[in-house]
Every structure is written in structure tokens, then in C-alpha cells.
Coordinates of C-alpha atoms and ligand atoms in Angstrom, one line a residue:
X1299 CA 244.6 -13.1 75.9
X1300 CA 241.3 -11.6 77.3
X1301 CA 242.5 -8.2 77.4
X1302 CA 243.7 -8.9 73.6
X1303 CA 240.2 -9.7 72.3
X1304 CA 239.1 -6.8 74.3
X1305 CA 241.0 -4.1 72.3
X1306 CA 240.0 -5.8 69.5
X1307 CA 236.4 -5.2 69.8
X1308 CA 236.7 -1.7 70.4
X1309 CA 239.3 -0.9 67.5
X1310 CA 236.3 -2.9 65.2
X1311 CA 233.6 -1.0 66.9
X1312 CA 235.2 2.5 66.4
X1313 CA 236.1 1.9 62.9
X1314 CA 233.0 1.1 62.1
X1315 CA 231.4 3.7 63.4
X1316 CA 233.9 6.0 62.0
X1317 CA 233.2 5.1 58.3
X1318 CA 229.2 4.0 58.7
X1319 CA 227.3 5.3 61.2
X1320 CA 224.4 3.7 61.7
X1321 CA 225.9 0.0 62.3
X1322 CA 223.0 -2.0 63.7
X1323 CA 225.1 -5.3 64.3
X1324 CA 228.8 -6.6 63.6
X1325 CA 230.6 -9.5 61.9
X1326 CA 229.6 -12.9 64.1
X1327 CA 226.8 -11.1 66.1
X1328 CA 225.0 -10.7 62.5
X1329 CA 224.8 -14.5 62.1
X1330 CA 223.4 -15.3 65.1
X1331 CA 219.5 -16.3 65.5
X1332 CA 217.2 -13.9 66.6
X1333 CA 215.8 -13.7 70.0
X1334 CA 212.4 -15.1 70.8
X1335 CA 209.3 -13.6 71.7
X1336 CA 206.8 -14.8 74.1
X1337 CA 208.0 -18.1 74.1
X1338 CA 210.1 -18.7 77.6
X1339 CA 213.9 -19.8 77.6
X1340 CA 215.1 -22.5 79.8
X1341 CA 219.0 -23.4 80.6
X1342 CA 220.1 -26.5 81.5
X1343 CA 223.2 -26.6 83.6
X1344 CA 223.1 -30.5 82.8
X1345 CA 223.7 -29.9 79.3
X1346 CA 225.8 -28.5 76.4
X1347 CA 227.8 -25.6 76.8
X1348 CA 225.4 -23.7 74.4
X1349 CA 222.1 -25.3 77.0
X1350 CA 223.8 -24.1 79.7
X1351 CA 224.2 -20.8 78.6
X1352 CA 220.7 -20.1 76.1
X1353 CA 219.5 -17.9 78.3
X1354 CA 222.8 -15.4 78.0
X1355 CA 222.2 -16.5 74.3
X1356 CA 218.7 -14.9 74.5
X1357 CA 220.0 -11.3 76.5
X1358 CA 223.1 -10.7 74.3
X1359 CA 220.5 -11.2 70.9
X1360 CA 218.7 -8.4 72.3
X1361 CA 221.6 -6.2 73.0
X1362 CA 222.7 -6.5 70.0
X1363 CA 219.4 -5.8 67.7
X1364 CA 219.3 -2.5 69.6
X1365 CA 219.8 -0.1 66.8
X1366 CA 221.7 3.2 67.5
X1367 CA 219.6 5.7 69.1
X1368 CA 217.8 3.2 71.5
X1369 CA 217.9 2.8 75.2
X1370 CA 218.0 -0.2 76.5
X1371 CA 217.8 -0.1 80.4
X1372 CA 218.5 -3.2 83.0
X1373 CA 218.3 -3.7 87.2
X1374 CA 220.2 -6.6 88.3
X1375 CA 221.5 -8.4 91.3
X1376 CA 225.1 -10.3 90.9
X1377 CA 226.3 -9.2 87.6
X1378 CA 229.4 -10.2 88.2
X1379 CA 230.4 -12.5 84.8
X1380 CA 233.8 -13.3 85.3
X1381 CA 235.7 -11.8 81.4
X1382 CA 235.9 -14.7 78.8
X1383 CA 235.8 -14.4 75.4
X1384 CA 233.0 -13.7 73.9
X1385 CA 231.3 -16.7 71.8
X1386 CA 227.9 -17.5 70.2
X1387 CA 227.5 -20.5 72.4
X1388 CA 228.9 -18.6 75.7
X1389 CA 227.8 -14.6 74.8
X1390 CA 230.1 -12.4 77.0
X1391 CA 227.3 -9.7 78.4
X1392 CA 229.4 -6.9 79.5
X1393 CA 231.5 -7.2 75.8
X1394 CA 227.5 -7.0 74.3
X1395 CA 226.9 -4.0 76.2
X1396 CA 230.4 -2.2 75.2
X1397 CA 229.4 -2.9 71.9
X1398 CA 225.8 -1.7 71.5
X1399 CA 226.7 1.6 73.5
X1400 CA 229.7 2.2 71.0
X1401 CA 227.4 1.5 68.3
X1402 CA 225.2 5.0 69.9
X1403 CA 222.4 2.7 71.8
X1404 CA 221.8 4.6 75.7
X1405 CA 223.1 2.2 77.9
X1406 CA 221.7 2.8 81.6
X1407 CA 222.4 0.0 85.1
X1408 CA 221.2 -0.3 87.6
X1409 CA 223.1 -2.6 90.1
X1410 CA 222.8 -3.5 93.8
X1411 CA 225.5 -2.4 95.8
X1412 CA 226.4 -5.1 98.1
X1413 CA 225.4 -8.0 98.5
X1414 CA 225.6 -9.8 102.5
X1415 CA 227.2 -13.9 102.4
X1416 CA 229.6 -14.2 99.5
X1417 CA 230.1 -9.8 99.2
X1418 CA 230.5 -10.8 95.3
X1419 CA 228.0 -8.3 93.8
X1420 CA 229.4 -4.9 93.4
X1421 CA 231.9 -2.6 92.7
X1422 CA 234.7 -5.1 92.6
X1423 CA 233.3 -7.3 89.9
X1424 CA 234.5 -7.3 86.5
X1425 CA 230.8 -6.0 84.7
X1426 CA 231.1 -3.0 87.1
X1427 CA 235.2 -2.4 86.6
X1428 CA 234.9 -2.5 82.7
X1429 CA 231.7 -0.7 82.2
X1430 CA 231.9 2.1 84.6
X1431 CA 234.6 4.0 82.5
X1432 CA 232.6 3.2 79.7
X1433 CA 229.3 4.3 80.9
X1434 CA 230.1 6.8 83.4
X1435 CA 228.4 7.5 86.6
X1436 CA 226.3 10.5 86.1
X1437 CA 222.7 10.2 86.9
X1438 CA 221.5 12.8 84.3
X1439 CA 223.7 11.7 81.6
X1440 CA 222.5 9.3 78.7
X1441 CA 224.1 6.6 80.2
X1442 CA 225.3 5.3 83.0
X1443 CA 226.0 2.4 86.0
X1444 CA 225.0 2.8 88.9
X1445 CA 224.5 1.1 92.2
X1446 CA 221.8 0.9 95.3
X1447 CA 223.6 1.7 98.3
X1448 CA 225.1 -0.7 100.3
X1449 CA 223.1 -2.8 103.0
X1450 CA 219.9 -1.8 101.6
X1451 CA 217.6 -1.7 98.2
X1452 CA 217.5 1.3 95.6
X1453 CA 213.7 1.2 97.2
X1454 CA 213.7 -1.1 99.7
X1455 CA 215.6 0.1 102.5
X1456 CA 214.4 -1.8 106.0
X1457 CA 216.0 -4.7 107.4
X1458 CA 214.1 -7.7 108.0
X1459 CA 215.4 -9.2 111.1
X1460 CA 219.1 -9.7 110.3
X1461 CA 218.4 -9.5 106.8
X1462 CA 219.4 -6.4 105.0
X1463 CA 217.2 -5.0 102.1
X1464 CA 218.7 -5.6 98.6
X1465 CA 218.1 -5.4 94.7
X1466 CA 217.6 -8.5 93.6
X1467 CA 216.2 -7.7 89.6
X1468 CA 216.8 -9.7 86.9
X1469 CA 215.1 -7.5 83.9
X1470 CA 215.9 -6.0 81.1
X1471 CA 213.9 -3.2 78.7
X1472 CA 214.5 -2.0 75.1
X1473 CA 212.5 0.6 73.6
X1474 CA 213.5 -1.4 70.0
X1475 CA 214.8 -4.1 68.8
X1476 CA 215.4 -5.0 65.0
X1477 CA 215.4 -8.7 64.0
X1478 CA 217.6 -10.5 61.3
X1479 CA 214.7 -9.6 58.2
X1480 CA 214.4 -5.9 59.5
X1481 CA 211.2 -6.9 61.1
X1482 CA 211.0 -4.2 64.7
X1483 CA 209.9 -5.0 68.2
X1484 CA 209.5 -1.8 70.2
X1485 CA 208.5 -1.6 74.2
X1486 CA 210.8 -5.1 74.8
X1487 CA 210.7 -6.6 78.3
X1488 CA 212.8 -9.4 79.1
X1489 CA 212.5 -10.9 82.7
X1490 CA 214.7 -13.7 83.9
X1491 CA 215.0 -16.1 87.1
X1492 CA 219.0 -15.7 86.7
X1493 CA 221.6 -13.7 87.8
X1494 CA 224.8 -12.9 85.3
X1495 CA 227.1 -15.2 86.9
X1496 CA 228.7 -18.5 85.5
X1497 CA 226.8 -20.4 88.3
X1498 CA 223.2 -19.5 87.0
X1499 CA 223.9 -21.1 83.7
X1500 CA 226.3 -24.0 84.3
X1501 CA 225.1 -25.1 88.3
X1502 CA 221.6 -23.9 88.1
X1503 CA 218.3 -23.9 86.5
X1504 CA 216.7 -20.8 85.5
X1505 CA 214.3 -19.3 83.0
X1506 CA 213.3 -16.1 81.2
X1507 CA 210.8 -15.0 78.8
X1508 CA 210.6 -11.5 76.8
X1509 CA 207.8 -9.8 75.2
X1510 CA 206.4 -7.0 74.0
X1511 CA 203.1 -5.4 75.4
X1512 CA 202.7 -1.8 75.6
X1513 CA 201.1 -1.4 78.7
X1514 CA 203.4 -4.0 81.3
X1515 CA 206.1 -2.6 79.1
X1516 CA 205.5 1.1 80.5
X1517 CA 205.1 -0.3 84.1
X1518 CA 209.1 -1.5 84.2
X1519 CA 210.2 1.5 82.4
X1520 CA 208.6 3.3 85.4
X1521 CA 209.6 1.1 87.7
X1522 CA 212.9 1.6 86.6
X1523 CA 212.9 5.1 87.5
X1524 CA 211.6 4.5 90.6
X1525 CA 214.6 2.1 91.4
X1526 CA 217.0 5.2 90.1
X1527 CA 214.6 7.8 92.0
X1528 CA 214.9 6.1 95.5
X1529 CA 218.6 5.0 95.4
X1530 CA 219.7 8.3 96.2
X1531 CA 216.4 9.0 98.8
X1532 CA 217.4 8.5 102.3
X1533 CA 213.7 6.6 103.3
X1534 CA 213.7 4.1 100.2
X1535 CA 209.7 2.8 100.2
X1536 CA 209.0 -0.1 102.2
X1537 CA 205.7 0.2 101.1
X1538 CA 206.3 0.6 97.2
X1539 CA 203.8 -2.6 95.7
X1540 CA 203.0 -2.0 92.4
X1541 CA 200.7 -3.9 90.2
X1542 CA 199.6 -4.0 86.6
X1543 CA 196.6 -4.3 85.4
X1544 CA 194.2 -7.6 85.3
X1545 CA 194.0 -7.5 81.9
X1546 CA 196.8 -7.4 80.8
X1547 CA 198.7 -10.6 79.8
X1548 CA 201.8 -10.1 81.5
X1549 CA 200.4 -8.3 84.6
X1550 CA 203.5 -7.0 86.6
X1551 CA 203.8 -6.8 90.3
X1552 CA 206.8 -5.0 91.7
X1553 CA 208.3 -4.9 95.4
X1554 CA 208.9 -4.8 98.3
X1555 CA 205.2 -5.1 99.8
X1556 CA 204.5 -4.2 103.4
X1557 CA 202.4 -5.8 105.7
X1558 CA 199.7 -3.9 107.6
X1559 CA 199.7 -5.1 111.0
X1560 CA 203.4 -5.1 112.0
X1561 CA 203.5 -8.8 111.5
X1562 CA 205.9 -10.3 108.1
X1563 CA 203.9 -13.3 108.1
X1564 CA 200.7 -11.6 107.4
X1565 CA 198.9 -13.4 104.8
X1566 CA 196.2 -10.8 103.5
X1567 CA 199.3 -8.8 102.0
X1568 CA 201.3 -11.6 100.8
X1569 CA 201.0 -11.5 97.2
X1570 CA 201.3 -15.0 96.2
X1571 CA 198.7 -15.8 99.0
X1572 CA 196.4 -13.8 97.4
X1573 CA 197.1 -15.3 94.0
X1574 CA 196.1 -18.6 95.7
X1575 CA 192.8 -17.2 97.1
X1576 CA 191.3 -17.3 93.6
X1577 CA 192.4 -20.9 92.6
X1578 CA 189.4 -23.4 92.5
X1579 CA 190.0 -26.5 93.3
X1580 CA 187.3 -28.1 91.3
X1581 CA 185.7 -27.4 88.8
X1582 CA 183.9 -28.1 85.0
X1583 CA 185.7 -27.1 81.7
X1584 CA 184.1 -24.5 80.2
X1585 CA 184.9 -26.3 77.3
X1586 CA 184.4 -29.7 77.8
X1587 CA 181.7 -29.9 80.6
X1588 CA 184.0 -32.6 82.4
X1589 CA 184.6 -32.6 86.5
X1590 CA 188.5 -31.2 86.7
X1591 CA 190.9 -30.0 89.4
X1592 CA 192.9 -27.5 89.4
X1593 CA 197.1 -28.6 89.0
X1594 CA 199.6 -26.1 90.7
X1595 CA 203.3 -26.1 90.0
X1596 CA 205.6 -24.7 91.8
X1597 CA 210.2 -24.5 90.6
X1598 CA 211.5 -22.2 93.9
X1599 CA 214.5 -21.5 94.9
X1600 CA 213.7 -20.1 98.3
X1601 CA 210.6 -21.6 99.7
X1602 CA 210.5 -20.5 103.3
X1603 CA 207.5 -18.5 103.9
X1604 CA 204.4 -20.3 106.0
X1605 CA 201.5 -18.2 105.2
X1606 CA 202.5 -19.4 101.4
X1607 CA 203.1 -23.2 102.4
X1608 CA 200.0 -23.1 104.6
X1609 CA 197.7 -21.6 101.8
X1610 CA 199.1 -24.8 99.4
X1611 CA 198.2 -27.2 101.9
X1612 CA 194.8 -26.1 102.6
X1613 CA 194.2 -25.9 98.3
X1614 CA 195.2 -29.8 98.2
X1615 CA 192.6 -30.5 101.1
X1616 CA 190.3 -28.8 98.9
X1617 CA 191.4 -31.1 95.6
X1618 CA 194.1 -29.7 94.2
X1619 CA 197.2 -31.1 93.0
X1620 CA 199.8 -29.3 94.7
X1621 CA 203.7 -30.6 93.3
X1622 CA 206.5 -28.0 94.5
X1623 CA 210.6 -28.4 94.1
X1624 CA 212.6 -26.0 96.1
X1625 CA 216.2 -25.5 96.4
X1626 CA 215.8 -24.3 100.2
X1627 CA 212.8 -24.3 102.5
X1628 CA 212.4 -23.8 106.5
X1629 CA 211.2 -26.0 109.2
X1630 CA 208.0 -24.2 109.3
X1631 CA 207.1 -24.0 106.0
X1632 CA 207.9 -27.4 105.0
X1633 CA 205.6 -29.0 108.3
X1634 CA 203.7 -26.5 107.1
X1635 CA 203.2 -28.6 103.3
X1636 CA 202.9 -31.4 104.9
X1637 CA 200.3 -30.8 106.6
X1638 CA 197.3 -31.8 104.3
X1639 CA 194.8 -34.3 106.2
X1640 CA 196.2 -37.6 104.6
X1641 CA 195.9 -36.0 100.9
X1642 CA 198.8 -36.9 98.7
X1643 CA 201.0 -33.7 97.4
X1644 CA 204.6 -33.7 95.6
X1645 CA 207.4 -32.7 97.4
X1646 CA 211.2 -32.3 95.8
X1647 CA 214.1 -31.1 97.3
X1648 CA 216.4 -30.0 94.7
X1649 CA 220.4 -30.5 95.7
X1650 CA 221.5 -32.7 92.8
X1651 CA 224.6 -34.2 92.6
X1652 CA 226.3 -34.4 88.9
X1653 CA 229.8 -34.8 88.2
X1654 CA 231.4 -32.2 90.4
X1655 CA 228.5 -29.6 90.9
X1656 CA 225.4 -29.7 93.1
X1657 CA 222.9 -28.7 91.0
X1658 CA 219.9 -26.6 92.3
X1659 CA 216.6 -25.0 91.4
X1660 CA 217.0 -21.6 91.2
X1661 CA 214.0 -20.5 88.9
X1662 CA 211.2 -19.0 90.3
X1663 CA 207.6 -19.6 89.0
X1664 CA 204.1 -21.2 89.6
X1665 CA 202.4 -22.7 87.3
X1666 CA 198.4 -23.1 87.2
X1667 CA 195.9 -24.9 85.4
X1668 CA 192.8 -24.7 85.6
X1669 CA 190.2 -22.6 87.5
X1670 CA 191.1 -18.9 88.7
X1671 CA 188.7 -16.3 89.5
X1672 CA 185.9 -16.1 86.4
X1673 CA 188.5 -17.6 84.0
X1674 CA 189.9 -21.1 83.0
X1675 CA 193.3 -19.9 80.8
X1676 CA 196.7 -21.2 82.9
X1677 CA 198.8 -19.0 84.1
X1678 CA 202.6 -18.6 84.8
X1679 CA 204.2 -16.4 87.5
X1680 CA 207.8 -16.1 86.7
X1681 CA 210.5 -13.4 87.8
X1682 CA 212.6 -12.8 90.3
X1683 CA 210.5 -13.0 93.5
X1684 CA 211.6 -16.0 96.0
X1685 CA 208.9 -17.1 98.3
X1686 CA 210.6 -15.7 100.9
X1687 CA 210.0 -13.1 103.6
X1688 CA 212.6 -10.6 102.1
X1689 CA 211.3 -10.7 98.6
X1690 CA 207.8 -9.9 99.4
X1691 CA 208.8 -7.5 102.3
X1692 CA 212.0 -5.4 101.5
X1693 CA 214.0 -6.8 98.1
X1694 CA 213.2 -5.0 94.7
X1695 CA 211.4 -7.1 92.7
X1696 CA 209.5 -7.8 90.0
X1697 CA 207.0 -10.9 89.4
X1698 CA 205.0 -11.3 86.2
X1699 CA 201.8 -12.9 85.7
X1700 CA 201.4 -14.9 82.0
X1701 CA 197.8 -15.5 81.2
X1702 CA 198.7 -18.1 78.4
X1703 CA 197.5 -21.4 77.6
X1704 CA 201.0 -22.1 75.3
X1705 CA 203.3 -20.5 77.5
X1706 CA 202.0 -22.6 80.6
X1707 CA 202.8 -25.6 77.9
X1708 CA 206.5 -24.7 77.8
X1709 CA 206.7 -24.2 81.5
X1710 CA 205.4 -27.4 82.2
X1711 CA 206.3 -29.9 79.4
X1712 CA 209.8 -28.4 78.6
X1713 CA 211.1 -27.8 81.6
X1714 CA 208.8 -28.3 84.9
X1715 CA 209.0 -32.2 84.8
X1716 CA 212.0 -32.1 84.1
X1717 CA 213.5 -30.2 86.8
X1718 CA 211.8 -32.4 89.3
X1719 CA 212.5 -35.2 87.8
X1720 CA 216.1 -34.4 87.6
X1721 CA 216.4 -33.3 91.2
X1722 CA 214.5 -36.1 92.4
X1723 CA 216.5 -38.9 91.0
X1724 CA 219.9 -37.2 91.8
X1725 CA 219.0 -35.5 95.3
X1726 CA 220.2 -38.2 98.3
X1727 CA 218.0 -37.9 101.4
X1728 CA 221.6 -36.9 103.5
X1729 CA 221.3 -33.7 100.6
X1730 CA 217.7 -33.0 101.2
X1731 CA 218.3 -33.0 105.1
X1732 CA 220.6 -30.0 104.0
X1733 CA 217.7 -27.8 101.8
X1734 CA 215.7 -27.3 105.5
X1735 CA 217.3 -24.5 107.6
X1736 CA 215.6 -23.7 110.7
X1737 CA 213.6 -20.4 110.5
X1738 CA 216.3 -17.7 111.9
X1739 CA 218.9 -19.1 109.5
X1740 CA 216.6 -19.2 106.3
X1741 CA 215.6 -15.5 107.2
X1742 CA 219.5 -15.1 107.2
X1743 CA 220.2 -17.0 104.0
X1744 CA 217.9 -14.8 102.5
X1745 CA 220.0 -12.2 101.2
X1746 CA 223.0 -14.5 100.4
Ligands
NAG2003 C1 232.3 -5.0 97.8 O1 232.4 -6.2 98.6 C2 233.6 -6.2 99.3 C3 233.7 -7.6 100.0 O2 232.5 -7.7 100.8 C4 233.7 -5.0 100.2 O3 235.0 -5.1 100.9 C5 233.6 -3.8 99.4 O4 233.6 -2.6 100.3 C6 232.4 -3.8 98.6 N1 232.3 -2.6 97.7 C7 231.2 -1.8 97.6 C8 231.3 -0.6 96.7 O5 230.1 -2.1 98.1
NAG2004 C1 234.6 -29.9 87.3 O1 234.7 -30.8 86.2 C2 234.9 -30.1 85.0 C3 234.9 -31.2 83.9 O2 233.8 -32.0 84.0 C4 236.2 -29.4 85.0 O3 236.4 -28.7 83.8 C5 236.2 -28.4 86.2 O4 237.5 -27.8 86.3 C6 235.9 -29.1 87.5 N1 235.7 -28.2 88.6 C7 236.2 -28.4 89.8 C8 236.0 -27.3 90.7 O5 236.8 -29.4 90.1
NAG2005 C1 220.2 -38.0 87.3 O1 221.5 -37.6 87.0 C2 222.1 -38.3 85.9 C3 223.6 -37.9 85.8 O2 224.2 -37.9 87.1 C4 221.4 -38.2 84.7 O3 222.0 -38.9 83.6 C5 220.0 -38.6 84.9 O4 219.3 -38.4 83.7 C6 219.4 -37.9 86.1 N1 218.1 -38.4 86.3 C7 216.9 -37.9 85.8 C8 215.7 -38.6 86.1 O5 216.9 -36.8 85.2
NAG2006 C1 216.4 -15.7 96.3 O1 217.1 -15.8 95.1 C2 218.4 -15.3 95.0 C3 218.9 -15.6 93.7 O2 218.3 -15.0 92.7 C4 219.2 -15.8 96.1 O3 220.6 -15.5 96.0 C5 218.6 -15.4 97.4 O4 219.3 -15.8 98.5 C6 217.2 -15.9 97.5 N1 216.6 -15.4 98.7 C7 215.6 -14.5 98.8 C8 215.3 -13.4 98.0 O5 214.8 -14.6 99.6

């Protein structure tokens, strides 16, 4: 049945090429709404089939506005889609991919190689198996898949205790895309929370956004080629942070991050820590001359580092409102949230049952409103980075600042309170008990 569709595809693909050229997009793909543009996209693995699956709705309407020509280039960690047949509700990627690079759009992957726990990401999985002969594997060709080495990053290459380095991106860049009226989008960046398994849509939550800014847009394409440049390097950089510039809106930081003094847990190089540093707690609107505290959200799947739990405690002794749902955390970290002198903070485990999934947090962001540095605009960091030892100190990753009054809107009215309240009325306390690993095992789960 599959493999039926499958020939299919390509016998349409190659005809049309053969009489057109230039064929931008095909039959059903044609009719189906644009992408969106600096608006996020949230799934919700409690939903519809199509709610489940908007944010593979959002990826494959990029692939397939690429026009022929155009490169689009992704990094990501378990693409392993199982083959189904490709719908509008339930896009298939790897089909979208086939299609645009038939079409004459340079299709270059980047893929980690293997993957510790379930093993699942790599050469064995059906993205890999169908688009390698399609692709090819030659680094200097127009395009290409390729993967990190095994056990280690394309950059990051040290392990962390027992945990191996790895590539954990979730991004994808087009240097065009062409909407339904002909209008174009050049330098596209979308970033998501999710990996490209079945899981992430129908057993997880997640969330991605795409955009177009020249300048954070140049930083992933060189990012990229870093990723590509190191995987066949024998040293990798452990020491590779990256970070865009202040002003721009999406300001991109890119990892792994080393610390200075031989200690993981250092906080003066722990990025989100240092995000934290220039939170006020209190403050008066600039526009309203009002008293106000500052509100800091948090949707995490891994939530196991201390220096980052201890900084959030000390912000709510200081006034904050601190309210932070996490899929896993460790016993450090979470005495570590607790710890805040009597002051009242939010705390949600999220390991919900429904029906015959357990359903878990496994976006990534912060959300904050109110004062930061000399500015009071909110703010959204959103990618792929946990808040976990590995992801600041030897994963690839990428994190992206949004400096956006209506993004933070959608963050936090169509999806954060949600979430939590979701996980909080469906997570049993013998469930939660299960979310705290002691400190060796959560720096093991790390790379699962
Ligand atoms: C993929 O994972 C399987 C299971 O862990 C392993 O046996 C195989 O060697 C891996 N392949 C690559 C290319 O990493
Ligand atoms: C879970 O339930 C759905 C229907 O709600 C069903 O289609 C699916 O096969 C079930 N999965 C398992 C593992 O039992
Ligand atoms: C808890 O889960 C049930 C389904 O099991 C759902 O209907 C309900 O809305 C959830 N609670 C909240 C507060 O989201
Ligand atoms: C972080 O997130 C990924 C999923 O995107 C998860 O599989 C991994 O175990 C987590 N741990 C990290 C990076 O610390």
C-alpha cells in the first residue's frame, strides 16, 4: 500500500518535471494553507488528528513553497517518521522532501548519528533509508544526508559523565519560500521543540515558530556549516557558544557552552542563568507608572540543572512569579525550587494520563514579562535546549530569544496555561513521584 503511493509520487513528480519545469507545488499540496510567519505553532497530542500533527502541517508548507532552485537546509535529532501516507491533516515529511528535491529545490541533512536509550535515531530509520538514495551522501554535492558520528555531536564531541555528546537540532532554513498569492519570503528560519517522530505530535506537546530576519537568519545558515564542518573534525568544539546579536528580535544562541572552571554546574556560563541575571523583579510600567512584578514561565521537558532551579528560587524571594511544568527534573534541582523562604511558586509535574498514552511536556521555552535589563517588552526563549547539563555543555543546540509583546501572548494564553493546566489535572502524585530521578540517573536520561 505504502510503497504503492510511493511510486506514485515520483511517476507525478517526474512527469511534471518532464513537460514544465519550473513546478513550484503539486495537485493537493497546492490547496493547502500557507505556513505562518512569526506567529508560534502549538500541537496538541490531546486533540484532533490535524491538532496533533499542525506542527508537521507547518514544516511540510514550507517544503513545499520552496521553488526550484532553492536550498532548504535542516539539523535534526530522531527523524525517524515511521512511512504513512501522506495527507494534509498528517503531512508525511520525508515524501515532502522527495518531492521538493525532484521538483530541483537543494535538499541538504544533517542527522545525528546515534542516539544512546532507545538507539532509534539513525541509519536504520525509514527518513534515512528512503532519502539517502535520493539525496546521496557526498559532502560537496548539492545535496545530501548526512550524519554526526556516532556517540558524539557533529560539534560537540565530550562526554558528560556517562552521557555521550549528541545533535539534538530541531531547525529548519530556506533561502525562499513562495506563498499561495506569489507573495516571497527569503532567509526562512523555522525552529521547533519537536522531533519528527509520531510521539512528538500525538503523546507530546511541542511548539515551533518560523520567521524571517536577515541577520538570525545568516547566524543558522552558519551554524549549519559549522555542524557539517566539525562532523568530520576529530576534536568537535566543546567550546563552540555562539550568540546573536541584542538587537535583534530573534537573537540566536547555539551550543554546546563550556564552563571555565572545570565544574558543569558553573553558573556564570550557564546561559539561561545569565538570562535570569537581568530579570527585575519589581518594577513600574513604563507605561502605566503602576508597581508590577515580573511573571516567568517556564514548559521544560528536562529540568534538572540546579544553578538554573537555584537562580528561579532566589527571583521569587525577590518578587517574582515563578510557575514552571517539567516533564522530568532531579532531586537537586527540584529541592532546589523549592527552596524560596515561605514565598509561594507554581510547580507541575507533567506525566498525564489520557486514554492509553502518558502525555508529557516536551516543549522547551521561558516565557517573561515584565522587566529585563533597560527594557519592558516580554520575551520568549523557545528551541531545542533542555535545561539540562548536556544541552548547555556538549549537545548541538540552538535556543532563540523573541523580543515580542504578541508572540509572548500566544505562548502564554494559547498554549502555556493550558499545558499546565492539562498536566496538572491529569498527573497522579504516584506519576509525579516518577518525573524526579536522582542526579546520576537524570545525567543518564539525558541523552535518551
Ligand atoms: C543504529 O542503532 C542500532 C541500534 O542501537 C545500532 O545497532 C546501529 O549500529 C546504529 N547504526 C548507526 C549507523 O549508528
Ligand atoms: C491506543 O488507543 C487508540 C484509540 O484510542 C488505538 O488506536 C491505539 O491502537 C491504542 N494503542 C495501544 C498501544 O494500545
Ligand atoms: C484532563 O484530562 C481529561 C481527559 O482525560 C480532559 O478531558 C481534561 O480536560 C483534562 N483536564 C484539564 C484541566 O485539562
Ligand atoms: C531533551 O530533549 C530531548 C527531546 O527533544 C530528549 O530526548 C532528551 O532526553 C532531553 N535531554 C536533554 C537534552 O538533556
Amino acid at each position: 500500500m505504502k510503497r504503492a503511493v510511493r511510486i506514485l509520487f515520483a511517476a507525478t513528480a517526474s512527469a511534471l518535471l518532464a513537460v514544465g519545469g519550473a513546478v513550484v507545488a503539486t495537485g493537493a499540496e497546492a490547496a493547502e494553507p500557507d505556513p505562518v510567519f512569526g506567529v508560534p505553532v502549538f500541537n496538541d497530542p490531546a486533540g484532533s488528528e490535524a491538532a496533533q500533527y499542525a506542527i508537521f502541517q507547518q514544516l511540510a508548507r514550507l517544503i513545499d513553497r520552496v521553488p526550484a532552485g532553492e536550498t532548504i537546509e535542516m539539523s535534526w535529532f530522531e527523524f525517524k517518521t515511521p512511512d504513512y501516507s501522506d495527507t494534509t491533516a498528517r503531512p508525511a515529511i520525508t515524501d515532502r522532501l522527495i518531492k521538493a528535491h525532484r521538483r530541483g529545490v537543494n535538499v541538504r541533512i544533517l542527522l545525528d548519528g546515534q542516539v544512546a536509550g532507545d538507539g532509534s535515531s539513525n541509519a536504520t530509520q525509514p527518513p534515512y533509508l528512503r532519502l539517502k538514495p535520493e539525496l546521496g551522501t557526498s559532502e560537496t554535492a548539492s545535496s545530501y544526508i548526512l550524519l554526526c558520528a556516532k556517540n558524539r555531536g557533529c560539534i560537540g564531541k565530550r562526554k558528560i559523565g556517562d552521557a555521550d555528546a549528541y545533535n539534538h537540532n530541531k531547525f529548519l532554513t530556506a533561502t525562499k519560500v513562495v506563498l499561495n498569492n506569489g507573495a516571497v519570503k527569503t532567509g526562512v528560519v523555522f525552529q521547533s521543540s519537536g522531533n519528527l517522530g509520531t510521539w512528538d505530535a500525538d503523546t507530546a506537546y511541542n511548539n515551533a515558530i518560523t520567521w524571517t530576519e536577515a541577520s538570525s537568519y545568516a547566524n543558522y545558515k552558519a551554524y549549519f556549516k559549522d555542524l557539517k564542518k566539525y562532523r568530520t573534525s576529530s576534536t568537535g568544539d566543546d567550546n563552540y557558544y555562539r550568540v546573536g546579536a541584542s538587537a535583534d528580535q530573534y537573537k540566536t544562541h547555539f551550543f554546546p557552552r563550556k564552563e571555565t572552571n572545570g565544574d558543569y554546574n558553573q553558573a556564570s556560563t550557564d546561559t539561561i542563568v545569565n538570562v535570569l541575571d537581568s530579570v527585575k523583579c519589581s518594577y513600574v510600567g513604563q507605561t502605566d507608572g503602576d508597581p508590577h512584578q515580573t511573571d516567568i514561565r517556564i514548559v521544560m521537558w528536562a529540568l534538572t540543572r540546579t544553578a538554573v532551579a537555584k537562580k528561579l528560587a532566589d527571583l521569587v524571594k525577590d518578587g517574582c512569579w515563578v510557575d514552571v511544568v517539567y516533564s522530568v527534573t532531579s532531586t537537586s534541582a527540584l529541592d532546589a525550587l523549592g527552596n524560596v523562604g515561605g514565598r509561594s511558586i507554581g510547580i507541575t509535574s507533567c506525566e498525564a494520563r489520557y486514554g492509553n498514552r502518558t502525555i508529557k511536556a516536551h516543549s522547551k521555552y521561558m516565557l517573561i514579562d515584565g522587566a529585563y535589563d533597560d527594557d519592558q517588552i516580554p520575551r520568549v526563549f523557545m528551541g531545542s535546549h533542555n535545561y539540562s547539563l548536556t544541552a548547555l555543555r556538549n549537545a548541538d543546540e540552538s535556543m532563540v530569544r523573541i523580543r515580542d509583546s504578541s508572540v509572548h501572548e500566544a505562548y502564554l494564553h494559547s498554549n502555556f496555561y493550558k499545558v499546565r493546566d492539562f498536566c496538572r489535572a491529569n498527573t497522579t502524585a504516584a506519576a509525579a513521584a516518577t518525573t524526579v530521578l536522582s542526579d546520576a540517573a537524570a545525567l543518564r536520561f539525558d541523552e535518551g
